[in-house]
Short mmCIF file of C-alpha atoms and ligand atoms in Angstrom, two decimals:
data_model
loop_
_atom_site.label_atom_id
_atom_site.label_comp_id
_atom_site.label_asym_id
_atom_site.label_seq_id
_atom_site.Cartn_x
_atom_site.Cartn_y
_atom_site.Cartn_z
CA UNK A 1 -9.81 -11.95 -6.03
CA UNK A 2 -12.26 -12.70 -2.93
CA UNK A 3 -12.51 -9.92 -1.66
CA UNK A 4 -14.55 -11.01 1.57
CA UNK A 5 -12.61 -10.59 5.19
CA UNK A 6 -9.18 -9.86 2.96
CA UNK A 7 -5.70 -8.40 4.51
CA UNK A 8 -4.62 -5.56 1.99
CA UNK A 9 -1.34 -6.17 2.49
CA UNK A 10 0.43 -6.13 -1.02
CA UNK A 11 -0.57 -5.37 -4.95
CA UNK A 12 0.82 -8.50 -5.58
CA UNK A 13 -2.42 -10.21 -3.66
CA UNK A 14 -4.17 -8.33 -7.14
CA UNK A 15 -4.90 -9.17 -10.81
CA UNK A 16 -5.91 -7.01 -13.49
CA UNK A 17 -10.44 -8.07 -13.35
CA UNK A 18 -9.79 -7.66 -9.69
CA UNK A 19 -8.69 -4.15 -10.17
CA UNK A 20 -11.14 -3.17 -12.44
CA UNK A 21 -13.60 -4.79 -10.14
CA UNK A 22 -12.13 -2.32 -7.51
CA UNK A 23 -12.73 1.13 -9.39
CA UNK A 24 -16.14 -0.07 -10.47
CA UNK A 25 -17.04 0.15 -6.83
CA UNK A 26 -15.45 3.18 -6.33
CA UNK A 27 -17.01 5.01 -9.28
CA UNK A 28 -20.27 3.97 -6.98
CA UNK A 29 -18.85 5.51 -4.28
CA UNK A 30 -18.96 9.50 -6.05
CA UNK A 31 -22.88 9.91 -4.84
CA UNK A 32 -21.26 9.38 -1.99
CA UNK A 33 -17.98 11.12 -0.60
CA UNK A 34 -19.49 14.00 -3.13
CA UNK A 35 -22.98 14.33 -0.98
CA UNK A 36 -24.94 13.96 -2.86
CA UNK A 37 -26.24 10.70 -0.89
CA UNK A 38 -25.46 9.50 2.60
CA UNK A 39 -25.52 5.73 3.46
CA UNK A 40 -25.54 3.83 6.60
CA UNK A 41 -24.52 0.64 5.34
CA UNK A 42 -21.71 0.64 7.61
CA UNK A 43 -24.08 2.51 11.32
CA UNK A 44 -22.44 0.40 14.19
CA UNK A 45 -18.68 -0.85 12.45
CA UNK A 46 -15.15 0.52 13.80
CA UNK A 47 -11.95 1.39 11.87
CA UNK A 48 -8.84 0.46 14.00
CA UNK A 49 -6.73 3.46 12.08
CA UNK A 50 -3.13 2.75 13.27
CA UNK A 51 -1.03 4.66 12.35
CA UNK A 52 2.45 4.59 13.55
CA UNK A 53 4.56 6.81 10.68
CA UNK A 54 3.28 10.99 10.16
CA UNK A 55 -0.02 10.64 7.96
CA UNK A 56 -2.01 13.45 6.33
CA UNK A 57 -4.24 12.12 3.49
CA UNK A 58 -3.95 8.65 3.86
CA UNK A 59 -5.03 8.25 7.40
CA UNK A 60 -7.91 10.72 7.04
CA UNK A 61 -8.88 9.72 3.97
CA UNK A 62 -9.11 6.33 5.27
CA UNK A 63 -11.29 7.98 8.47
CA UNK A 64 -13.60 9.46 6.09
CA UNK A 65 -14.52 7.00 3.52
CA UNK A 66 -15.26 4.50 6.96
CA UNK A 67 -17.35 7.25 8.19
CA UNK A 68 -18.66 8.36 4.12
CA UNK A 69 -20.49 4.81 4.99
CA UNK A 70 -21.59 5.38 8.31
CA UNK A 71 -18.56 3.68 11.00
CA UNK A 72 -17.18 5.35 13.48
CA UNK A 73 -13.46 5.80 13.80
CA UNK A 74 -11.00 5.28 16.71
CA UNK A 75 -7.42 6.59 16.11
CA UNK A 76 -3.37 5.83 17.15
CA UNK A 77 -1.39 8.36 15.84
CA UNK A 78 2.64 8.14 17.38
CA UNK A 79 4.53 5.20 18.97
CA UNK A 80 5.02 7.04 21.65
CA UNK A 81 1.09 7.17 21.98
CA UNK A 82 1.51 3.52 22.06
CA UNK A 83 1.97 0.99 23.82
CA UNK A 84 4.57 -0.55 21.82
CA UNK A 85 6.61 1.93 23.09
CA UNK A 86 6.92 0.37 26.43
CA UNK A 87 7.67 -3.19 24.58
CA UNK A 88 4.03 -4.28 23.73
CA UNK A 89 5.06 -7.01 20.44
CA UNK A 90 2.66 -7.11 17.33
CA UNK A 91 1.75 -10.13 17.60
CA UNK A 92 -0.41 -8.73 21.19
CA UNK A 93 -1.62 -4.91 19.68
CA UNK A 94 -2.98 -7.30 16.98
CA UNK A 95 -4.96 -9.77 19.39
CA UNK A 96 -6.01 -6.92 21.40
CA UNK A 97 -6.99 -3.93 18.91
CA UNK A 98 -8.54 -6.82 17.34
CA UNK A 99 -11.08 -7.06 19.53
CA UNK A 100 -12.32 -3.20 19.25
CA UNK A 101 -12.18 -3.00 15.76
CA UNK A 102 -14.16 -4.01 12.42
CA UNK A 103 -10.49 -3.19 10.20
CA UNK A 104 -7.81 -2.40 11.15
CA UNK A 105 -5.44 -0.11 8.70
CA UNK A 106 -1.97 0.37 10.07
CA UNK A 107 1.42 2.52 8.69
CA UNK A 108 4.27 1.33 10.35
CA UNK A 109 8.28 2.58 9.34
CA UNK A 110 9.67 -0.80 9.50
CA UNK A 111 8.49 -3.58 5.41
CA UNK A 112 6.82 -6.60 6.65
CA UNK A 113 5.59 -5.05 10.08
CA UNK A 114 2.28 -4.73 9.14
CA UNK A 115 2.13 -7.87 6.98
CA UNK A 116 3.59 -9.07 10.42
CA UNK A 117 0.78 -7.33 12.40
CA UNK A 118 -1.59 -9.34 9.85
CA UNK A 119 -1.00 -12.57 11.01
CA UNK A 120 -2.15 -12.06 14.82
CA UNK A 121 -5.68 -10.38 13.94
CA UNK A 122 -9.48 -11.10 14.31
CA UNK A 123 -10.01 -8.43 11.19
CA UNK A 124 -9.25 -7.90 8.20
CA UNK A 125 -6.15 -5.62 8.22
CA UNK A 126 -4.85 -2.92 5.39
CA UNK A 127 -1.53 -1.89 4.36
CA UNK A 128 -0.92 1.78 5.32
CA UNK A 129 2.46 2.53 4.08
CA UNK A 130 5.12 -0.40 5.44
CA UNK A 131 8.03 0.82 5.44
CA UNK A 132 9.92 1.81 2.15
CA UNK A 133 7.54 -1.20 0.48
CA UNK A 134 5.03 -0.82 -0.04
CA UNK A 135 1.58 1.21 -0.04
CA UNK A 136 -1.08 -0.42 -1.90
CA UNK A 137 -4.25 2.21 -1.12
CA UNK A 138 -2.06 4.82 -2.56
CA UNK A 139 -1.62 3.26 -6.01
CA UNK A 140 -4.25 2.31 -7.07
CA UNK A 141 -5.20 5.84 -6.46
CA UNK A 142 -3.36 6.85 -8.65
CA UNK A 143 -4.21 4.19 -11.11
CA UNK A 144 -7.49 4.98 -10.65
CA UNK A 145 -6.35 8.66 -11.37
CA UNK A 146 -4.17 7.52 -14.39
CA UNK A 147 -7.52 5.45 -16.04
CA UNK A 148 -9.25 8.99 -15.44
CA UNK A 149 -6.82 11.12 -16.84
CA UNK A 150 -6.22 8.52 -19.99
CA UNK A 151 -9.79 8.59 -20.25
CA UNK A 152 -10.18 12.28 -20.78
CA UNK A 153 -7.86 12.13 -22.83
CA UNK A 154 -8.83 8.80 -25.22
CA UNK A 155 -6.89 6.64 -24.02
CA UNK A 156 -6.26 3.70 -21.51
CA UNK A 157 -4.09 2.38 -19.36
CA UNK A 158 -2.71 -0.28 -22.01
CA UNK A 159 0.15 1.43 -24.39
CA UNK A 160 0.91 4.12 -21.56
CA UNK A 161 4.12 5.93 -21.43
CA UNK A 162 4.95 6.79 -17.62
CA UNK A 163 7.74 9.03 -15.89
CA UNK A 164 8.97 8.68 -12.40
CA UNK A 165 11.26 11.51 -10.92
CA UNK A 166 13.00 11.46 -8.41
CA UNK A 167 13.25 8.71 -5.70
CA UNK A 168 12.70 6.29 -6.84
CA UNK A 169 14.32 3.67 -4.00
CA UNK A 170 13.25 4.43 -0.86
CA UNK A 171 9.59 5.97 -2.23
CA UNK A 172 7.06 3.13 -1.55
CA UNK A 173 4.21 4.65 -3.38
CA UNK A 174 5.83 4.41 -6.80
CA UNK A 175 7.38 0.49 -5.49
CA UNK A 176 3.19 -0.32 -5.56
CA UNK A 177 2.31 1.21 -8.58
CA UNK A 178 4.81 -0.10 -10.77
CA UNK A 179 4.28 -3.49 -9.91
CA UNK A 180 0.28 -2.15 -10.20
CA UNK A 181 0.87 -0.76 -13.69
CA UNK A 182 2.72 -3.90 -14.63
CA UNK A 183 -0.80 -6.02 -14.73
CA UNK A 184 -1.62 -3.63 -18.28
CA UNK A 185 -0.29 -4.08 -21.61
CA UNK A 186 2.31 -2.49 -23.36
CA UNK A 187 3.94 -0.24 -20.95
CA UNK A 188 6.71 2.39 -21.11
CA UNK A 189 8.97 3.34 -17.59
CA UNK A 190 10.96 5.86 -17.45
CA UNK A 191 13.02 6.67 -14.43
CA UNK A 192 14.34 9.19 -13.39
CA UNK A 193 16.86 9.02 -10.97
CA UNK A 194 20.05 9.83 -9.49
CA UNK A 195 22.39 6.66 -9.37
CA UNK A 196 22.10 6.00 -5.91
CA UNK A 197 17.92 6.11 -5.82
CA UNK A 198 17.51 3.92 -8.70
CA UNK A 199 14.25 1.46 -8.77
CA UNK A 200 16.53 -1.41 -6.86
CA UNK A 201 16.40 -4.53 -9.24
CA UNK A 202 14.08 -7.04 -8.13
CA UNK A 203 11.24 -4.43 -9.48
CA UNK A 204 12.69 -3.46 -12.46
CA UNK A 205 13.58 -7.37 -13.87
CA UNK A 206 9.45 -8.48 -13.04
CA UNK A 207 8.73 -5.18 -15.25
CA UNK A 208 10.79 -6.25 -17.86
CA UNK A 209 9.49 -10.07 -17.08
CA UNK A 210 5.90 -8.57 -18.28
CA UNK A 211 7.10 -7.77 -21.29
CA UNK A 212 7.33 -3.48 -20.76
CA UNK A 213 9.63 -1.26 -22.00
CA UNK A 214 11.32 0.74 -18.80
CA UNK A 215 14.20 2.85 -19.49
CA UNK A 216 16.76 4.84 -17.01
CA UNK A 217 17.78 8.41 -17.48
CA UNK A 218 19.55 10.73 -14.57
CA UNK A 219 18.52 14.18 -16.82
CA UNK A 220 14.44 15.44 -15.92
CA UNK A 221 14.20 17.03 -19.24
CA UNK A 222 15.45 14.24 -21.37
CA UNK A 223 13.07 11.78 -19.64
CA UNK A 224 9.49 13.57 -19.19
CA UNK A 225 9.91 13.66 -23.23
CA UNK A 226 6.80 11.68 -25.18
CA UNK A 227 5.61 10.88 -21.68
CA UNK A 228 1.26 10.52 -21.29
CA UNK A 229 1.98 10.89 -17.51
CA UNK A 230 5.40 12.41 -14.82
CA UNK A 231 4.89 10.99 -11.11
CA UNK A 232 7.17 12.90 -9.53
CA UNK A 233 8.31 12.34 -5.77
CA UNK A 234 9.90 13.53 -2.50
CA UNK A 235 13.35 12.37 -1.84
CA UNK A 236 12.10 10.26 1.42
CA UNK A 237 14.74 11.65 4.01
CA UNK A 238 13.32 10.20 6.79
CA UNK A 239 14.27 6.96 5.02
CA UNK A 240 18.32 7.94 5.40
CA UNK A 241 21.18 7.51 7.75
CA UNK A 242 20.77 11.24 8.19
CA UNK A 243 19.08 14.28 7.00
CA UNK A 244 22.26 15.34 5.31
CA UNK A 245 22.67 12.70 3.26
CA UNK A 246 19.22 13.08 1.96
CA UNK A 247 20.12 16.54 1.19
CA UNK A 248 22.36 15.79 -0.77
CA UNK A 249 19.60 14.70 -3.66
CA UNK A 250 16.76 17.29 -3.12
CA UNK A 251 16.71 20.01 -5.77
CA UNK A 252 18.23 17.28 -8.00
CA UNK A 253 14.98 17.15 -10.09
CA UNK A 254 12.55 20.40 -10.67
CA UNK A 255 9.08 20.03 -12.91
CA UNK A 256 7.98 23.79 -13.11
CA UNK A 257 5.39 25.41 -15.87
CA UNK A 258 8.47 26.85 -17.92
CA UNK A 259 10.54 22.93 -17.92
CA UNK A 260 6.37 21.37 -18.60
CA UNK A 261 6.15 23.96 -21.39
CA UNK A 262 9.05 23.92 -23.24
CA UNK A 263 9.28 19.38 -22.76
CA UNK A 264 6.36 18.11 -22.38
CA UNK A 265 4.00 17.21 -24.63
CA UNK A 266 0.12 19.13 -24.90
CA UNK A 267 -1.57 17.74 -21.76
CA UNK A 268 0.50 15.15 -20.53
CA UNK A 269 -0.73 14.89 -16.67
CA UNK A 270 1.09 15.34 -13.31
CA UNK A 271 1.26 13.20 -10.58
CA UNK A 272 2.76 13.24 -7.21
CA UNK A 273 1.94 10.57 -4.01
CA UNK A 274 2.19 13.88 -1.90
CA UNK A 275 3.45 15.52 0.48
CA UNK A 276 5.58 17.24 -2.24
CA UNK A 277 7.93 19.16 0.23
CA UNK A 278 7.90 23.18 -1.19
CA UNK A 279 10.52 23.91 0.43
CA UNK A 280 13.03 25.97 -1.21
CA UNK A 281 16.00 23.59 -0.73
CA UNK A 282 13.62 20.96 -2.45
CA UNK A 283 10.74 22.52 -4.25
CA UNK A 284 10.40 19.04 -6.64
CA UNK A 285 6.95 20.39 -7.81
CA UNK A 286 6.59 24.18 -8.34
CA UNK A 287 3.81 25.54 -6.81
CA UNK A 288 3.95 27.70 -10.11
CA UNK A 289 2.22 24.07 -11.71
CA UNK A 290 -0.89 24.38 -9.09
CA UNK A 291 -3.14 26.49 -12.36
CA UNK A 292 -1.89 24.11 -15.10
CA UNK A 293 -4.44 21.49 -15.47
CA UNK A 294 -3.25 18.85 -16.06
CA UNK A 295 -2.35 19.47 -12.63
CA UNK A 296 -4.06 15.81 -11.12
CA UNK A 297 -2.50 16.12 -7.82
CA UNK A 298 -6.00 17.27 -6.10
CA UNK A 299 -7.83 14.96 -7.78
CA UNK A 300 -5.63 11.80 -7.32
CA UNK A 301 -6.14 13.11 -3.49
CA UNK A 302 -10.31 13.20 -3.45
CA UNK A 303 -9.89 9.48 -5.65
CA UNK A 304 -8.09 8.59 -2.38
CA UNK A 305 -11.05 8.40 -0.56
CA UNK A 306 -13.64 6.90 -3.65
CA UNK A 307 -10.84 4.15 -3.81
CA UNK A 308 -10.76 3.62 0.77
CA UNK A 309 -14.51 3.79 0.54
CA UNK A 310 -14.92 0.84 -2.16
CA UNK A 311 -12.07 -1.83 -0.05
CA UNK A 312 -14.23 -0.78 2.75
CA UNK A 313 -17.26 -1.94 1.00
CA UNK A 314 -16.35 -5.14 -0.74
CA UNK A 315 -13.64 -6.63 2.22
CA UNK A 316 -17.24 -6.05 4.55
CA UNK A 317 -19.23 -7.34 1.46
CA UNK A 318 -21.52 -4.67 1.97
CA UNK A 319 -21.95 -3.42 -2.17
CA UNK A 320 -24.28 -4.77 -2.87
CA UNK A 321 -26.77 -2.93 -0.08
CA UNK A 322 -25.41 0.80 -0.48
CA UNK A 323 -28.13 1.11 -3.10
CA UNK A 324 -31.15 0.77 -0.62
CA UNK A 325 -29.51 2.21 2.04
CA UNK A 326 -29.18 5.72 0.57
CA UNK A 327 -31.23 8.55 0.65
CA UNK A 328 -30.39 12.50 -0.48
CA UNK A 329 -27.96 14.35 1.83
CA UNK A 330 -30.38 17.72 4.07
CA UNK A 331 -27.59 19.94 3.61
CA UNK A 332 -26.03 22.26 0.71
CA UNK A 333 -22.85 20.26 0.08
CA UNK A 334 -20.40 22.93 -2.11
CA UNK A 335 -19.34 20.73 -5.43
CA UNK A 336 -16.53 18.25 -5.13
CA UNK A 337 -16.10 15.88 -7.79
N1 CP B 1 0.71 9.96 0.40
C1 CP B 1 0.94 9.65 0.89
O1 CP B 1 1.36 8.99 1.53
O2 CP B 1 0.64 10.83 2.13
P1 CP B 1 0.59 10.80 3.31
O3 CP B 1 2.02 10.52 4.51
O4 CP B 1 0.08 12.12 3.80
O5 CP B 1 -0.26 9.89 4.00
#
């Protein structure tokens, strides 16, 4: 894949080679993200960070990634603070905002909205999540985390057994991660969900057509045995017709330390795209796992900065300029990575 000037809308754009190229650049971003070095390689460049749906980590980490490369960030949050609330089209919004920015990251509640926006944009657009469809940068940071976690255990992504738990129907992070994993060899997917929230057939068909194994289960304890990775997800309440309907599915699968100890292999990695729903009626990933060294959720969020820096650097074609633009930081820095 030629990254220069590209939109990033779907993981379907990637092949294994391009994913590995992103990971290599992400590795090279560790000195900047860990505050050993500073670069101003994007000095003067402006990111339009357009989040029309709630977000903590995607919005802030894209902004930090751009800042760490030396650029400035302009944000719009919520539809009600944008002229979209006055009936402005994606076409007009994209034409306007792409005149102000060098790149745009956009999140919106409607599947396909970011792709529609990108068609009118004069600058590259990255999909920060479009409805229940896709979340490509989340899948990249998840896969990068899986790669690093498995490397610490002497394994690779190939031959992985991953158990995906929860709302697999509406979880866009799950959709993008599953499709990205199909680029690797001999993956065993165990899909644990209520009947009504199963991964939809088009995803399962694509996984099976790439010669991977799919096992479906409605039982957490049975499904997580033998998994290398457990990827827990939240019930995507915002995609249901009502909160009453969503509440039927909350709390059906709760991973805690006691279940982990009894049913998981030693060193099984625990992941979650976050936010985890820690309210009593949900609590899909218990706080009693917080000190478990195999809990990788905050390593995922840290890795998100590296992946997003890598995407920016590749799309704006500044990777080769980084070494010459680097200098040591001149302030006290706490250890981060
Ligand atoms: N994982 C994720 O997309 O989190 P935010 O909704 O906080 O961006």
